[in-house]
PDB file of C-alpha atoms in Angstrom:
ATOM      1  CA  CYS V   1     113.316 100.065  76.744  1.00  0.00           C
ATOM      2  CA  ASN V   2     112.128  99.172  73.085  1.00  0.00           C
ATOM      3  CA  TYR V   3     113.821  98.738  70.459  1.00  0.00           C
ATOM      4  CA  THR V   4     112.502 100.901  68.218  1.00  0.00           C
ATOM      5  CA  SER V   5     112.391 104.011  70.331  1.00  0.00           C
ATOM      6  CA  ARG V   6     114.321 106.222  71.737  1.00  0.00           C
ATOM      7  CA  ILE V   7     114.128 107.049  75.484  1.00  0.00           C
ATOM      8  CA  THR V   8     117.605 107.032  76.906  1.00  0.00           C
ATOM      9  CA  GLY V   9     116.746 107.135  80.166  1.00  0.00           C
ATOM     10  CA  LEU V  10     114.060 107.083  82.891  1.00  0.00           C
ATOM     11  CA  ASP V  11     112.806 108.599  85.844  1.00  0.00           C
ATOM     12  CA  PHE V  12     111.397 106.651  88.175  1.00  0.00           C
ATOM     13  CA  MET V  13     110.440 108.964  91.900  1.00  0.00           C
ATOM     14  CA  VAL V  14     109.103 106.172  95.417  1.00  0.00           C
ATOM     15  CA  SER V  15     107.749 107.506  98.286  1.00  0.00           C
ATOM     16  CA  SER V  16     106.296 104.711 101.257  1.00  0.00           C
ATOM     17  CA  ASN V  17     105.386 105.500 104.455  1.00  0.00           C
ATOM     18  CA  LEU V  18     106.592 102.336 105.155  1.00  0.00           C
ATOM     19  CA  PRO V  19     109.447 101.613 107.897  1.00  0.00           C
ATOM     20  CA  THR V  20     112.556  99.898 105.836  1.00  0.00           C
ATOM     21  CA  SER V  21     113.894  96.189 107.847  1.00  0.00           C
ATOM     22  CA  ALA V  22     110.502  95.348 109.251  1.00  0.00           C
ATOM     23  CA  GLY V  23     109.418  92.626 107.161  1.00  0.00           C
ATOM     24  CA  LEU V  24     106.582  94.111 105.728  1.00  0.00           C
ATOM     25  CA  GLY V  25     107.634  92.757 102.036  1.00  0.00           C
ATOM     26  CA  SER V  26     107.386  97.252 100.709  1.00  0.00           C
ATOM     27  CA  SER V  27     110.445  95.639  98.475  1.00  0.00           C
ATOM     28  CA  ALA V  28     108.986  93.114  96.340  1.00  0.00           C
ATOM     29  CA  ALA V  29     106.244  95.883  96.137  1.00  0.00           C
ATOM     30  CA  PHE V  30     107.891  98.312  94.754  1.00  0.00           C
ATOM     31  CA  ALA V  31     109.914  94.980  92.444  1.00  0.00           C
ATOM     32  CA  VAL V  32     106.922  94.042  91.250  1.00  0.00           C
ATOM     33  CA  THR V  33     105.855  97.673  90.963  1.00  0.00           C
ATOM     34  CA  LEU V  34     109.393  98.853  88.764  1.00  0.00           C
ATOM     35  CA  VAL V  35     109.212  96.117  86.832  1.00  0.00           C
ATOM     36  CA  SER V  36     105.887  95.414  85.143  1.00  0.00           C
ATOM     37  CA  SER V  37     106.539  99.473  84.708  1.00  0.00           C
ATOM     38  CA  LEU V  38     109.477  98.556  82.965  1.00  0.00           C
ATOM     39  CA  LEU V  39     108.157  95.550  81.212  1.00  0.00           C
ATOM     40  CA  LYS V  40     104.852  97.186  79.705  1.00  0.00           C
ATOM     41  CA  LEU V  41     107.004  99.536  78.304  1.00  0.00           C
ATOM     42  CA  SER V  42     109.179  97.805  76.632  1.00  0.00           C
ATOM     43  CA  HIS V  43     105.705  95.683  75.322  1.00  0.00           C
ATOM     44  CA  ARG V  44     106.899  92.343  77.054  1.00  0.00           C
ATOM     45  CA  ILE V  45     103.891  92.332  78.389  1.00  0.00           C
ATOM     46  CA  SER V  46     100.001  93.064  77.825  1.00  0.00           C
ATOM     47  CA  ASP V  47      98.067  95.741  79.141  1.00  0.00           C
ATOM     48  CA  PRO V  48      95.663  95.139  82.025  1.00  0.00           C
ATOM     49  CA  GLY V  49      93.799  98.711  81.417  1.00  0.00           C
ATOM     50  CA  THR V  50      92.125 100.100  83.968  1.00  0.00           C
ATOM     51  CA  GLU V  51      89.051  98.613  84.273  1.00  0.00           C
ATOM     52  CA  SER V  52      89.496  96.122  86.947  1.00  0.00           C
ATOM     53  CA  PHE V  53      92.854  95.085  88.908  1.00  0.00           C
ATOM     54  CA  ASN V  54      94.653  92.536  87.768  1.00  0.00           C
ATOM     55  CA  LYS V  55      93.929  91.524  83.827  1.00  0.00           C
ATOM     56  CA  TRP V  56      97.386  90.579  82.940  1.00  0.00           C
ATOM     57  CA  SER V  57      96.695  87.127  81.779  1.00  0.00           C
ATOM     58  CA  ALA V  58      98.492  84.328  83.883  1.00  0.00           C
ATOM     59  CA  GLY V  59     102.253  84.583  81.267  1.00  0.00           C
ATOM     60  CA  ASP V  60     102.437  88.018  82.010  1.00  0.00           C
ATOM     61  CA  LEU V  61     101.967  87.379  85.853  1.00  0.00           C
ATOM     62  CA  GLU V  62     104.755  84.422  85.777  1.00  0.00           C
ATOM     63  CA  THR V  63     106.908  86.957  83.303  1.00  0.00           C
ATOM     64  CA  ILE V  64     106.430  89.945  86.049  1.00  0.00           C
ATOM     65  CA  ASN V  65     107.098  87.807  89.581  1.00  0.00           C
ATOM     66  CA  SER V  66     110.291  85.930  87.949  1.00  0.00           C
ATOM     67  CA  TRP V  67     111.570  90.131  86.953  1.00  0.00           C
ATOM     68  CA  ALA V  68     111.007  91.009  90.485  1.00  0.00           C
ATOM     69  CA  PHE V  69     112.794  87.652  92.499  1.00  0.00           C
ATOM     70  CA  ILE V  70     115.571  88.399  90.724  1.00  0.00           C
ATOM     71  CA  ALA V  71     115.282  91.966  91.615  1.00  0.00           C
ATOM     72  CA  GLU V  72     115.005  90.791  95.240  1.00  0.00           C
ATOM     73  CA  LYS V  73     118.033  88.750  94.481  1.00  0.00           C
ATOM     74  CA  ILE V  74     119.888  91.755  93.738  1.00  0.00           C
ATOM     75  CA  ILE V  75     117.683  93.650  97.297  1.00  0.00           C
ATOM     76  CA  HIS V  76     118.746  90.960  99.373  1.00  0.00           C
ATOM     77  CA  GLY V  77     120.203  88.113  98.331  1.00  0.00           C
ATOM     78  CA  ASN V  78     118.829  85.563  98.760  1.00  0.00           C
ATOM     79  CA  PRO V  79     115.308  86.013  99.249  1.00  0.00           C
ATOM     80  CA  SER V  80     112.338  83.108  99.587  1.00  0.00           C
ATOM     81  CA  GLY V  81     110.550  84.630  96.823  1.00  0.00           C
ATOM     82  CA  VAL V  82     107.072  84.628  98.819  1.00  0.00           C
ATOM     83  CA  ASP V  83     107.152  88.596  98.907  1.00  0.00           C
ATOM     84  CA  ASN V  84     107.434  89.082  95.145  1.00  0.00           C
ATOM     85  CA  SER V  85     104.556  86.367  94.985  1.00  0.00           C
ATOM     86  CA  VAL V  86     102.589  87.535  97.399  1.00  0.00           C
ATOM     87  CA  SER V  87     103.118  91.296  95.903  1.00  0.00           C
ATOM     88  CA  THR V  88     102.501  89.758  91.629  1.00  0.00           C
ATOM     89  CA  TYR V  89      99.207  87.198  92.954  1.00  0.00           C
ATOM     90  CA  GLY V  90      98.065  88.505  96.145  1.00  0.00           C
ATOM     91  CA  MET V  91      98.945  85.596  97.804  1.00  0.00           C
ATOM     92  CA  PHE V  92     101.036  83.059  97.308  1.00  0.00           C
ATOM     93  CA  LYS V  93     101.823  80.943  94.639  1.00  0.00           C
ATOM     94  CA  LYS V  94     103.062  77.819  94.559  1.00  0.00           C
TER      95      LYS V  94
END
């Protein structure tokens, strides 16, 4: 995670009431949440704080979106990129 830390592993527990394979973008939402957590833990993106939603810089959001897209490729094979973009930016961004 962080090259100077001695973290040997992490456990993530995810619970959702959304149905799988329903086209609701839940896998993209999960991917964005997971990669943003890992990127934050590894100090590759800034700390957005807790005062306001989505205070990451444009560069941080681009990093999160690109990593989430890779996760979507692992999950779905050939995703469009729309779901991870919507989950990252809150709307589709070309």
